Amino acid sequence: MIADKIVHVSNLNKSYKAVQVLSDISFEVKEGEIFGFIGPDGAGKTSLFRIINTLLLPDSGRVSVFGLDTKKDYKSIRQRIGYMPGRFSLYPDLSVEENLSFFASIFGSTIAKNYHLIKDIYSHIEPFKKRKAGALSGGMKQKLALSCALIHKPDLLVLDEPTTGVDAVSRTEFWEMLKNLKNQGITIIVSTPYMDEASLCERIALISQGKILDINTPEAIIAKSESKLFSITAEDKYSLLKLLRNYSDCKTAFLFGENVHFSCRSENADKDKISEYLRLKAVENFEINIISPNIEDVFMELMTR
Amino acid sequence: MRTILFLIQKEFLQIRRNKQMLPIIFFVPIVQLLVLVFAANFEVKLVYVTLVDYDKSSSSRSLVDKFASTGRFKFVSDYNSEKLAFQEIDKNIAKMALIIPRGFERNISRSEFPEIQIILNAVDGAAAGIIQNYAAQIIYDYNKELVKSMRLIQTQPTISTITVKERYWYNPELNFKFYMVPGILVVLVTIIGMFLTSMNIVKEKEMGTIEQLNVTPIKKYQFITGKLVPFWIIAMFDLALGLFLGKVLFHIPIVGNIFLIFGLASIYLIVALSFALFVSTVTETQQQAMFISWFFVVIFILMSGLFTPIESMPHWAQIVTLFNPISHFIEIMRRVILKGAGFFDVLQQVWILTVYGMVMLILSVWRYRKVSS
């Protein structure tokens, strides 16, 4: 086992009765990186995280964390892992401080001992430390949960959709915190359904329907995108989308905010051909721009393959 | 060990925070004890009787007086026909009809088997049985007096009759409160302990906090102990409170050793609470946990010997009660409190409870899963 691989998963399979939730998953997480799992709801992210966390056993395949087997050596792994489940899982009837000191104490630690680790995060909620955790806002709950996951100084943080249901400002703050933690040498695995957060990770795995579509740095994933991408707007977005999907050369056509992101199967597609088609279909006031794809575009492209 | 202490501390913090919990712990046992002891009383205070006296003789009148003078029977009506008396019972005005046929006195004087008829409304079978007992006692006394007076009149050789002198040991006045309080104490510590405990782990499941706990290095036995001890302490406290109230309010004679009572209670509570913990580990919601514990608690209480003696149950039911922890502890409590039994007198029950407790504890530790597959 190479020491700088914190998590090593190979050929992992998991099903719940007849439903296969994870199939043939293989990846590695290196020491000190922020590794992101990007995928829609139901892609299998939570199941995968629970397996890494030793909370769930895989049907087949090998999973090792810190070079230890998750089935045999779960006890040693649990000492060194910090987990933040997707659902708020702290005691709502205990105060901020009580929650934190409880989780510190069951790891045989205290708040004071590892205060330096959580200082940046906890300082935001410290003014409310007497408040019950259940009465906190979404962003504050998330900071408390992260503090609780960190208080025993874990080597690996596993964060399951930490930014879901959190406002944009708190999300940005949260990613800043993750970067700081990474700089302190903590390896972080994070999942998110938000494609825009992908570029904040060092490496990402695109996951859909229990399969990993691609693993690479965000830049490399975007660079791999083969087809030219057009952003098209018109007054009636819905009929525009329908028309584009009926276009003979259409590869992907998706609504992306105000625009339709569109790519063609043939390599020589250009603006003029599409304009011609749209004019023929009597679409008025449309605008076509060539754009560089983002993660979401790549994701859509990979999904249609 | 320290981990267990932290878990217990957390549990007590949560109990203190819970606004409904404190009244449940302090108030419910008091109310249960006060209400149940008075309500679960097997005495029938007053029986309304309708009378049909066809004989209308001095003998029949003296029998009626005998009934009335006990204070337990109150004659509400006096009819010349049975039909009207039966209507009275139908309408639920009278619980009992006393019918004295014509020739009652004549039969007495001729020593010919005088007969009377008693009709009871047996919808409430237990009450009917008790009333019948009272009536039989009165008639027995009346008989004795008859025999005595006849001896005075006739100079026949004396007939010796067997007189039964009853003495009720350990509860000489047959005070139902003495009999009920130890049993009700068992029921109330069981209810409080079992319900609170069975809802607890499942609550962590519902809130999702178990997920966070499972990923920590807490060991299974630490977790189960951390869940058991707080409610064990609460139940012991409630037992002490109940015994104190029983002593002060109902003057229960506590003949046995008080330390023995608490020592045995501590074994019993491990059985009851680990049973509840087991329920909590196999269920997914508080509702399920509540219904399952309710199911068992009701069966355990009804088959505990608290209200009906175990000896009167069918054979198979008596075997089932071997697995009923409540019945063993009621037996222990009654014997130690009222009879002053020592440790070795209740050794059999202690054995059963100890084995039972160990099995349930092992089962719940085993069934509690930190990893799902």
XYZ file of C-alpha atoms in Angstrom:
678
model
C 0.000 0.000 0.000
C 1.412 3.334 -0.992
C 1.412 5.667 1.966
C 0.144 8.764 0.230
C -3.122 7.092 -0.743
C -5.614 7.823 2.003
C -8.540 6.023 0.396
C -8.242 3.187 -2.042
C -11.363 1.665 -3.545
C -11.316 -1.000 -6.218
C -14.154 -2.772 -8.017
C -16.685 -1.906 -5.354
C -20.243 -3.149 -5.785
C -23.245 -2.580 -3.560
C -26.905 -3.371 -3.994
C -29.972 -3.035 -1.811
C -32.012 -6.101 -2.677
C -32.534 -5.913 -6.439
C -31.318 -2.343 -6.868
C -27.672 -1.924 -7.670
C -26.646 1.405 -6.142
C -22.907 1.207 -6.802
C -21.310 -0.751 -9.591
C -17.652 -1.343 -10.193
C -16.423 1.764 -8.410
C -12.659 2.295 -8.317
C -10.784 5.404 -7.244
C -8.024 6.688 -5.023
C -7.802 9.730 -2.831
C -4.334 11.119 -2.216
C -3.138 12.566 1.027
C -3.996 16.223 1.496
C -6.316 16.689 -1.461
C -9.892 17.845 -1.738
C -11.671 15.146 -3.683
C -15.166 15.855 -4.888
C -17.987 13.550 -5.932
C -20.275 15.366 -8.285
C -23.572 13.829 -9.212
C -27.322 14.169 -9.000
C -29.479 12.921 -6.120
C -29.664 9.153 -6.040
C -26.334 8.678 -7.805
C -25.053 6.593 -4.879
C -22.871 9.210 -3.207
C -24.235 8.676 0.299
C -23.938 4.882 0.083
C -20.358 5.226 -1.110
C -19.528 7.584 1.761
C -21.098 5.274 4.303
C -18.949 2.456 2.986
C -15.808 4.598 3.289
C -16.927 5.501 6.820
C -17.225 1.823 7.835
C -20.968 2.258 8.417
C -21.943 0.057 5.504
C -20.360 -3.091 4.146
C -19.822 -3.487 0.407
C -21.053 -6.594 -1.416
C -17.764 -7.014 -3.208
C -14.606 -5.121 -3.955
C -11.852 -3.743 -1.779
C -12.092 -0.603 0.300
C -9.169 0.581 2.356
C -8.798 3.781 4.333
C -5.346 4.769 5.656
C -4.254 1.435 4.228
C -6.649 -0.355 6.600
C -9.489 -2.609 5.568
C -12.891 -1.054 6.345
C -14.325 -4.365 7.437
C -11.514 -5.703 9.602
C -9.941 -2.544 10.955
C -13.009 -0.355 11.292
C -12.071 0.470 14.864
C -8.800 2.159 13.984
C -10.374 3.890 10.995
C -13.138 5.394 13.135
C -10.567 7.017 15.398
C -9.112 8.946 12.490
C -12.145 9.825 10.404
C -14.475 12.797 10.669
C -17.911 12.397 9.125
C -20.568 14.948 8.427
C -23.736 13.190 7.223
C -25.966 14.850 4.677
C -28.731 15.186 7.205
C -28.116 17.312 10.299
C -27.211 14.695 12.881
C -26.375 16.533 16.054
C -28.532 16.682 19.164
C -31.070 19.463 18.607
C -31.880 19.613 22.313
C -28.285 20.157 23.356
C -26.579 23.516 23.047
C -23.846 24.295 20.525
C -21.188 23.950 23.175
C -22.654 20.771 24.674
C -22.744 19.071 21.291
C -19.165 19.978 20.594
C -17.836 18.925 23.972
C -19.816 15.671 23.810
C -18.259 14.676 20.508
C -14.844 15.772 21.734
C -15.211 13.706 24.906
C -16.234 10.460 23.228
C -13.033 10.662 21.221
C -11.181 11.213 24.488
C -10.407 14.819 23.633
C -11.551 18.273 24.732
C -12.573 21.445 22.941
C -9.512 23.270 24.259
C -7.115 20.633 22.921
C -8.071 21.005 19.267
C -9.465 24.493 19.374
C -6.885 25.683 16.827
C -8.381 23.320 14.241
C -11.926 24.561 14.508
C -11.171 28.153 15.464
C -11.941 29.638 12.031
C -15.223 27.798 11.808
C -16.332 27.766 15.415
C -15.655 31.472 15.931
C -18.657 32.162 13.683
C -21.017 30.316 15.979
C -19.278 30.813 19.299
C -21.438 33.836 20.181
C -24.401 31.440 20.101
C -22.766 28.626 22.041
C -25.552 28.531 24.640
C -28.204 28.228 21.973
C -29.734 24.828 21.261
C -28.429 23.268 18.068
C -31.956 22.732 16.781
C -32.570 26.480 16.868
C -29.622 27.379 14.617
C -29.951 28.517 11.012
C -28.922 26.192 8.185
C -25.514 27.786 7.722
C -24.756 27.735 11.433
C -25.883 24.133 11.772
C -23.481 23.228 9.020
C -20.597 25.030 10.741
C -21.397 23.295 13.998
C -21.552 19.909 12.263
C -18.186 20.564 10.663
C -16.737 21.614 14.022
C -18.048 18.417 15.605
C -16.568 16.325 12.805
C -13.211 18.064 13.278
C -12.913 18.247 17.040
C -11.007 14.970 17.377
C -8.431 16.045 14.787
C -9.250 13.522 12.085
C -6.864 12.764 9.224
C -9.719 12.359 6.785
C -12.926 14.376 6.570
C -15.896 12.868 4.766
C -18.547 15.474 4.025
C -21.806 14.309 2.493
C -23.459 17.188 0.647
C -22.376 19.753 3.232
C -23.688 22.718 1.257
C -27.124 21.413 0.360
C -29.793 23.756 1.635
C -27.311 26.453 2.600
C -27.356 30.011 1.251
C -24.829 31.215 -1.338
C -22.765 33.313 1.075
C -22.432 30.479 3.579
C -21.492 28.122 0.764
C -18.620 30.348 -0.324
C -17.484 30.701 3.293
C -17.698 26.967 3.721
C -15.429 26.243 0.780
C -12.942 28.773 2.137
C -12.905 26.805 5.386
C -12.308 23.556 3.539
C -9.288 25.085 1.827
C -7.889 26.160 5.183
C -8.368 22.658 6.548
C -6.624 21.187 3.558
C -3.699 23.518 4.224
C -3.514 22.035 7.713
C -2.973 18.654 6.132
C -6.446 17.158 6.357
C -7.624 15.103 3.405
C -11.188 15.914 2.418
C -13.749 13.923 0.479
C -16.831 15.929 -0.319
C -19.939 15.344 -2.366
C -22.206 17.897 -3.891
C -25.042 18.083 -6.359
C -23.912 21.606 -7.310
C -21.762 21.542 -10.419
C -20.337 24.997 -9.737
C -18.662 23.672 -6.606
C -16.757 21.124 -8.640
C -14.128 23.622 -9.748
C -13.315 24.195 -6.063
C -12.102 20.620 -5.681
C -8.662 19.480 -6.716
C -9.916 16.310 -8.319
C -13.439 15.274 -8.997
C -15.305 12.115 -9.837
C -18.469 12.473 -11.843
C -20.925 9.887 -10.591
C -24.302 8.943 -11.960
C -26.547 5.922 -11.351
C -23.922 4.192 -9.268
C -21.190 4.461 -11.864
C -18.204 6.759 -12.025
C -18.238 8.511 -15.379
C -14.863 10.182 -15.118
C -12.194 11.095 -12.572
C -9.788 13.942 -13.095
C -8.996 17.532 -12.191
C -11.873 19.854 -13.038
C -9.794 21.527 -15.753
C -8.845 18.248 -17.369
C -12.429 17.081 -17.354
C -13.535 20.223 -19.110
C -10.654 20.015 -21.582
C -11.672 16.503 -22.493
C -14.998 17.710 -23.784
C -14.975 16.898 -27.476
C -17.788 18.802 -29.027
C -18.187 22.470 -29.669
C -20.745 24.057 -27.377
C -23.274 26.710 -28.321
C -25.322 28.870 -26.046
C -28.578 29.808 -27.735
C -31.311 32.130 -26.498
C -34.721 32.933 -27.878
C -37.931 34.386 -26.510
C -39.721 31.087 -26.240
C -37.120 28.907 -24.536
C -39.307 25.868 -24.312
C -40.116 25.577 -28.019
C -36.488 26.432 -28.807
C -35.369 23.485 -26.701
C -37.868 21.205 -28.447
C -36.774 22.354 -31.896
C -33.099 21.880 -31.071
C -33.697 18.405 -29.737
C -35.389 17.515 -33.021
C -32.443 18.805 -35.007
C -30.890 15.906 -36.886
C -27.350 16.619 -35.698
C -28.299 17.232 -32.059
C -26.108 15.616 -29.443
C -27.114 17.406 -26.234
C -29.585 20.203 -25.640
C -30.241 21.371 -22.099
C -31.731 24.384 -20.461
C -29.067 26.246 -18.570
C -30.568 29.268 -16.851
C -31.714 31.658 -19.565
C -29.978 29.763 -22.361
C -30.020 26.430 -24.052
C -26.645 24.730 -24.131
C -26.405 22.798 -27.350
C -23.837 20.527 -28.961
C -23.766 18.663 -32.244
C -22.661 15.181 -33.114
C -20.742 16.169 -36.255
C -17.436 17.936 -35.797
C -17.978 20.611 -38.402
C -21.031 22.116 -36.778
C -21.083 25.874 -36.850
C -23.278 28.834 -36.006
C -24.515 29.336 -39.575
C -25.974 25.869 -39.955
C -27.879 26.171 -36.714
C -29.090 29.674 -37.579
C -30.342 28.405 -40.896
C -32.275 25.618 -39.195
C -33.825 27.968 -36.651
C -34.794 30.512 -39.282
C -36.395 27.730 -41.273
C -38.454 26.867 -38.210
C -39.458 30.540 -37.941
C -37.751 31.225 -34.628
C -37.421 34.939 -34.082
C -34.831 37.021 -32.235
C -32.469 34.234 -31.430
C -28.829 34.588 -30.555
C -26.086 31.971 -30.865
C -22.703 32.119 -29.111
C -19.884 29.643 -28.961
C -18.918 29.050 -25.339
C -16.402 26.945 -23.464
C -18.087 24.155 -21.569
C -18.311 23.943 -17.768
C -18.501 20.855 -15.611
C -22.230 20.549 -15.975
C -21.982 20.512 -19.758
C -19.390 17.764 -19.570
C -21.582 15.885 -17.158
C -24.531 16.056 -19.532
C -22.310 14.975 -22.395
C -20.991 12.004 -20.440
C -24.483 11.029 -19.360
C -25.713 10.815 -22.970
C -22.847 8.618 -24.046
C -15.337 3.893 31.458
C -14.972 7.619 30.864
C -16.842 7.269 27.595
C -19.751 5.671 29.435
C -19.787 8.554 31.897
C -19.897 11.064 29.061
C -22.766 9.181 27.456
C -24.691 9.124 30.738
C -24.014 12.798 31.277
C -25.349 13.553 27.793
C -28.446 11.464 28.443
C -29.227 13.348 31.670
C -28.684 16.678 29.931
C -31.251 15.660 27.330
C -33.672 14.409 29.954
C -33.374 17.712 31.806
C -34.005 19.631 28.592
C -37.107 17.656 27.761
C -40.068 19.509 29.191
C -42.378 16.497 29.170
C -39.836 14.199 30.736
C -39.664 15.695 34.221
C -43.394 15.458 34.934
C -43.313 11.901 33.596
C -40.547 10.981 36.004
C -41.873 12.743 39.112
C -45.571 13.151 38.673
C -46.722 10.004 36.914
C -45.577 7.584 39.641
C -47.357 9.571 42.324
C -50.589 9.724 40.360
C -50.367 6.069 39.398
C -49.835 4.995 42.950
C -52.604 7.155 44.365
C -55.156 6.336 41.700
C -54.395 2.672 41.201
C -54.213 1.718 44.844
C -57.603 3.195 45.531
C -59.107 2.029 42.277
C -57.696 -1.496 42.198
C -59.623 -2.414 45.302
C -61.297 -5.771 45.478
C -63.689 -4.829 48.241
C -67.307 -4.294 47.247
C -68.501 -1.489 49.462
C -72.241 -1.477 48.977
C -74.539 -3.929 47.223
C -78.008 -2.863 46.191
C -80.411 -5.705 46.784
C -83.979 -6.258 45.741
C -86.003 -8.458 48.015
C -88.799 -10.908 47.276
C -90.069 -12.280 50.531
C -92.925 -14.775 49.964
C -92.714 -16.046 53.494
C -93.118 -12.813 55.411
C -92.294 -14.547 58.696
C -90.166 -13.531 61.642
C -87.440 -15.907 60.414
C -87.337 -14.347 56.970
C -87.303 -10.870 58.492
C -84.450 -11.729 60.787
C -82.453 -13.048 57.808
C -83.066 -9.803 55.931
C -82.037 -7.832 59.014
C -78.878 -9.880 59.194
C -78.025 -8.817 55.625
C -78.885 -5.192 56.263
C -77.019 -4.958 59.559
C -73.656 -5.730 57.927
C -73.858 -2.376 56.200
C -72.707 -3.934 52.934
C -76.186 -4.677 51.658
C -78.809 -2.088 51.056
C -82.355 -3.192 50.237
C -83.656 -0.895 47.568
C -86.982 -2.574 46.860
C -89.345 -5.167 48.180
C -91.597 -6.996 45.729
C -94.206 -9.673 45.835
C -93.085 -11.281 42.618
C -89.804 -12.382 41.179
C -90.619 -10.824 37.832
C -90.457 -7.295 39.179
C -87.249 -8.071 41.032
C -85.656 -9.424 37.867
C -86.561 -6.227 36.058
C -84.675 -4.366 38.741
C -81.585 -6.406 37.966
C -82.097 -5.952 34.234
C -82.177 -2.220 34.697
C -79.005 -2.431 36.713
C -80.640 -0.876 39.759
C -79.957 -3.909 41.941
C -76.898 -6.163 41.789
C -78.527 -8.951 43.737
C -81.950 -10.402 44.332
C -82.733 -12.249 47.553
C -85.700 -14.569 47.197
C -87.195 -16.227 50.255
C -89.815 -18.838 49.288
C -93.029 -19.528 51.129
C -92.604 -22.066 53.917
C -89.137 -20.874 54.869
C -89.966 -20.604 58.563
C -92.051 -23.739 58.552
C -89.189 -25.714 57.084
C -86.838 -24.375 59.720
C -89.078 -25.396 62.566
C -89.619 -28.829 61.031
C -85.863 -29.160 60.423
C -86.635 -29.805 56.807
C -84.017 -27.973 54.630
C -85.149 -24.430 54.329
C -84.055 -22.836 51.047
C -83.442 -19.354 49.810
C -82.369 -18.135 46.428
C -79.759 -15.519 45.599
C -79.522 -14.134 42.092
C -76.462 -12.143 41.157
C -75.678 -9.924 38.229
C -72.474 -11.606 37.126
C -71.571 -9.266 34.270
C -68.684 -8.303 36.497
C -67.722 -11.809 37.505
C -65.152 -10.808 40.089
C -67.562 -8.542 41.932
C -70.292 -11.199 41.801
C -67.922 -13.696 43.362
C -67.076 -11.317 46.154
C -70.754 -10.519 46.850
C -71.546 -14.221 46.891
C -68.815 -14.695 49.485
C -70.266 -12.016 51.695
C -73.739 -13.483 51.375
C -72.519 -16.980 52.134
C -70.801 -15.701 55.258
C -74.007 -14.054 56.462
C -76.074 -17.130 55.797
C -73.498 -19.277 57.576
C -73.718 -17.040 60.645
C -77.493 -17.130 60.496
C -77.384 -20.914 60.370
C -75.168 -21.106 63.407
C -77.546 -18.949 65.380
C -80.449 -21.116 64.299
C -78.689 -24.215 65.506
C -77.912 -22.551 68.794
C -81.481 -21.373 69.406
C -82.878 -24.761 68.488
C -80.616 -26.419 70.982
C -82.103 -24.181 73.636
C -85.627 -25.133 72.678
C -85.204 -28.829 72.130
C -83.256 -30.862 74.554
C -81.619 -33.045 72.007
C -78.123 -34.394 72.402
C -75.701 -31.724 71.365
C -74.508 -31.893 67.804
C -70.944 -30.839 67.579
C -70.199 -28.561 64.664
C -66.810 -27.692 63.283
C -66.038 -24.050 63.634
C -63.452 -22.586 61.337
C -61.310 -19.842 62.731
C -59.605 -17.968 59.945
C -56.438 -16.023 60.408
C -54.813 -14.134 57.578
C -51.112 -14.183 58.014
C -48.857 -11.335 56.853
C -51.897 -9.216 56.185
C -54.182 -9.893 59.160
C -56.835 -7.365 58.248
C -56.869 -8.472 54.617
C -56.043 -4.909 53.702
C -56.105 -4.752 49.936
C -53.831 -1.750 49.893
C -51.071 -3.740 51.545
C -51.506 -6.360 48.912
C -51.721 -3.968 45.976
C -49.037 -1.397 46.731
C -46.001 -3.652 46.216
C -47.462 -4.892 42.939
C -48.396 -1.457 41.708
C -44.924 -0.189 42.547
C -43.528 -2.867 40.271
C -45.917 -1.913 37.504
C -45.115 1.749 37.691
C -41.337 1.438 37.698
C -41.691 -0.987 34.800
C -43.869 1.340 32.778
C -41.649 4.367 33.340
C -38.422 2.468 32.811
C -39.495 0.433 29.805
C -41.216 3.163 27.857
C -38.530 5.766 28.353
C -35.806 3.285 27.477
C -37.474 1.732 24.463
C -38.057 5.136 22.902
C -34.505 6.240 23.442
C -32.238 4.503 20.934
C -34.957 4.690 18.346
C -35.104 8.441 18.875
C -31.434 8.664 17.961
C -32.252 6.672 14.842
C -35.089 9.014 13.938
C -33.016 12.136 14.479
C -30.104 10.667 12.547
C -27.752 11.229 15.461
C -27.014 7.505 15.564
C -25.174 7.932 12.267
C -22.832 10.409 13.888
C -22.389 8.219 16.959
C -21.756 5.055 14.968
C -18.799 6.549 13.188
C -17.145 7.302 16.534
C -15.035 4.693 18.360
C -17.773 4.142 20.989
C -18.010 0.438 21.685
C -21.333 -1.359 21.597
C -21.305 -2.245 25.281
C -20.438 1.351 26.171
C -23.332 2.615 24.108
C -25.827 0.159 25.622
C -24.582 0.844 29.158
C -24.779 4.577 28.535
C -28.398 4.112 27.508
C -29.337 1.759 30.325
C -27.859 3.448 33.384
C -29.740 6.784 33.232
C -33.142 5.113 33.085
C -32.098 2.569 35.670
C -31.324 5.440 38.039
C -34.650 7.098 37.258
C -36.587 3.884 37.847
C -34.767 3.254 41.142
C -35.604 6.777 42.183
C -39.254 6.195 41.323
C -39.249 2.991 43.325
C -37.880 4.839 46.351
C -40.470 7.574 45.885
C -43.241 4.989 45.589
C -42.138 3.064 48.664
C -41.963 6.291 50.630
C -45.486 7.272 49.554
C -46.752 3.776 50.288
C -45.311 3.965 53.763
C -46.531 7.474 54.522
C -49.934 7.427 52.833
C -51.010 3.805 53.091
C -48.919 2.728 56.094
C -47.617 -0.287 54.230
C -45.718 -2.458 56.676
C -42.252 -2.925 55.212
C -41.268 -6.055 57.074
C -38.325 -7.062 54.903
C -34.930 -5.495 54.532
C -35.081 -2.273 52.552
C -31.616 -2.851 51.089
C -32.700 -6.260 49.881
C -35.662 -4.632 48.134
C -33.411 -2.193 46.294
C -30.796 -4.814 45.574
C -33.349 -7.099 43.939
C -34.992 -4.166 42.185
C -31.675 -3.333 40.604
C -31.515 -6.820 39.099
C -35.111 -6.671 37.959
C -34.660 -3.274 36.324
C -31.762 -4.587 34.274
C -34.164 -7.200 32.897
C -36.951 -4.703 32.177
C -34.686 -2.051 30.703
C -32.589 -4.350 28.561
C -35.828 -5.822 27.257
C -36.795 -2.284 26.270
C -33.384 -1.627 24.754
C -33.764 -4.730 22.662
C -37.103 -3.424 21.406
C -35.387 -0.137 20.653
C -32.656 -1.771 18.611
C -35.039 -3.772 16.439
C -37.420 -0.927 15.651
C -37.024 2.049 13.338
C -39.462 4.621 14.687
C -40.594 5.712 18.132
C -44.119 4.706 17.183
C -43.095 1.117 16.500
C -41.078 0.994 19.706
C -44.016 2.372 21.671
C -46.479 -0.188 20.317
C -44.181 -3.144 20.767
C -43.363 -2.241 24.354
C -47.011 -1.553 25.008
C -47.907 -4.996 23.702
C -45.453 -6.707 26.026
C -46.096 -4.521 29.063
C -49.855 -5.101 28.886
C -49.429 -8.868 28.607
C -46.834 -8.891 31.363
C -49.062 -6.870 33.692
C -52.229 -8.849 33.013
C -50.398 -12.127 33.515
C -48.334 -10.898 36.431
C -50.545 -12.109 39.237
C -51.256 -8.552 40.242
C -54.983 -8.701 39.585
C -55.647 -12.401 39.250
C -53.675 -15.088 41.007
C -51.278 -17.023 38.779
C -52.524 -20.236 40.419
C -55.922 -19.758 38.804
C -54.490 -19.505 35.292
C -54.488 -22.497 32.948
C -51.360 -24.620 32.997
C -49.920 -23.231 29.751
C -50.377 -19.690 31.013
C -48.531 -20.558 34.185
C -45.612 -21.726 32.067
C -45.748 -18.497 30.073
C -45.537 -16.478 33.275
C -42.114 -18.032 33.881
C -40.962 -15.665 31.141
C -42.778 -12.738 32.662
C -40.275 -10.619 34.589
C -43.030 -8.545 36.191
C -44.618 -11.564 37.858
C -41.300 -12.623 39.383
C -40.624 -9.202 40.761
C -44.156 -8.772 42.124
C -43.688 -12.089 43.880
C -40.380 -10.874 45.307
C -41.786 -7.526 46.380
C -44.834 -9.001 48.094
C -42.793 -11.588 49.884
C -40.041 -9.256 51.001
C -42.236 -6.287 51.893
C -45.192 -8.067 53.533
C -43.661 -11.312 54.689
C -40.146 -10.197 55.424
C -38.626 -12.830 53.172
C -34.848 -12.917 53.025
C -32.562 -13.305 50.049
C -32.584 -17.104 50.180
C -36.381 -17.259 50.356
C -36.661 -15.645 46.935
C -33.563 -17.272 45.484
C -35.511 -18.964 42.709
C -36.910 -15.673 41.407
C -33.518 -14.022 41.756
C -31.967 -16.746 39.634
C -34.580 -16.437 36.924
C -34.257 -12.647 36.815
C -30.464 -12.759 36.746
C -30.356 -15.184 33.835
C -33.129 -13.292 32.076
C -31.315 -9.995 32.504
C -28.060 -11.367 31.167
C -29.743 -12.867 28.127
C -31.616 -9.658 27.288
C -28.528 -7.539 27.796
C -26.426 -9.736 25.548
C -29.232 -9.790 22.970
C -29.489 -6.021 22.844
C -25.734 -5.493 22.639
C -25.635 -8.105 19.900
C -28.587 -6.669 18.007
C -27.344 -3.098 18.128
C -25.555 -2.647 14.833
C -22.980 -0.023 14.174
C -22.501 -1.337 10.670
C -25.300 -2.235 8.303
C -24.872 -4.610 5.443
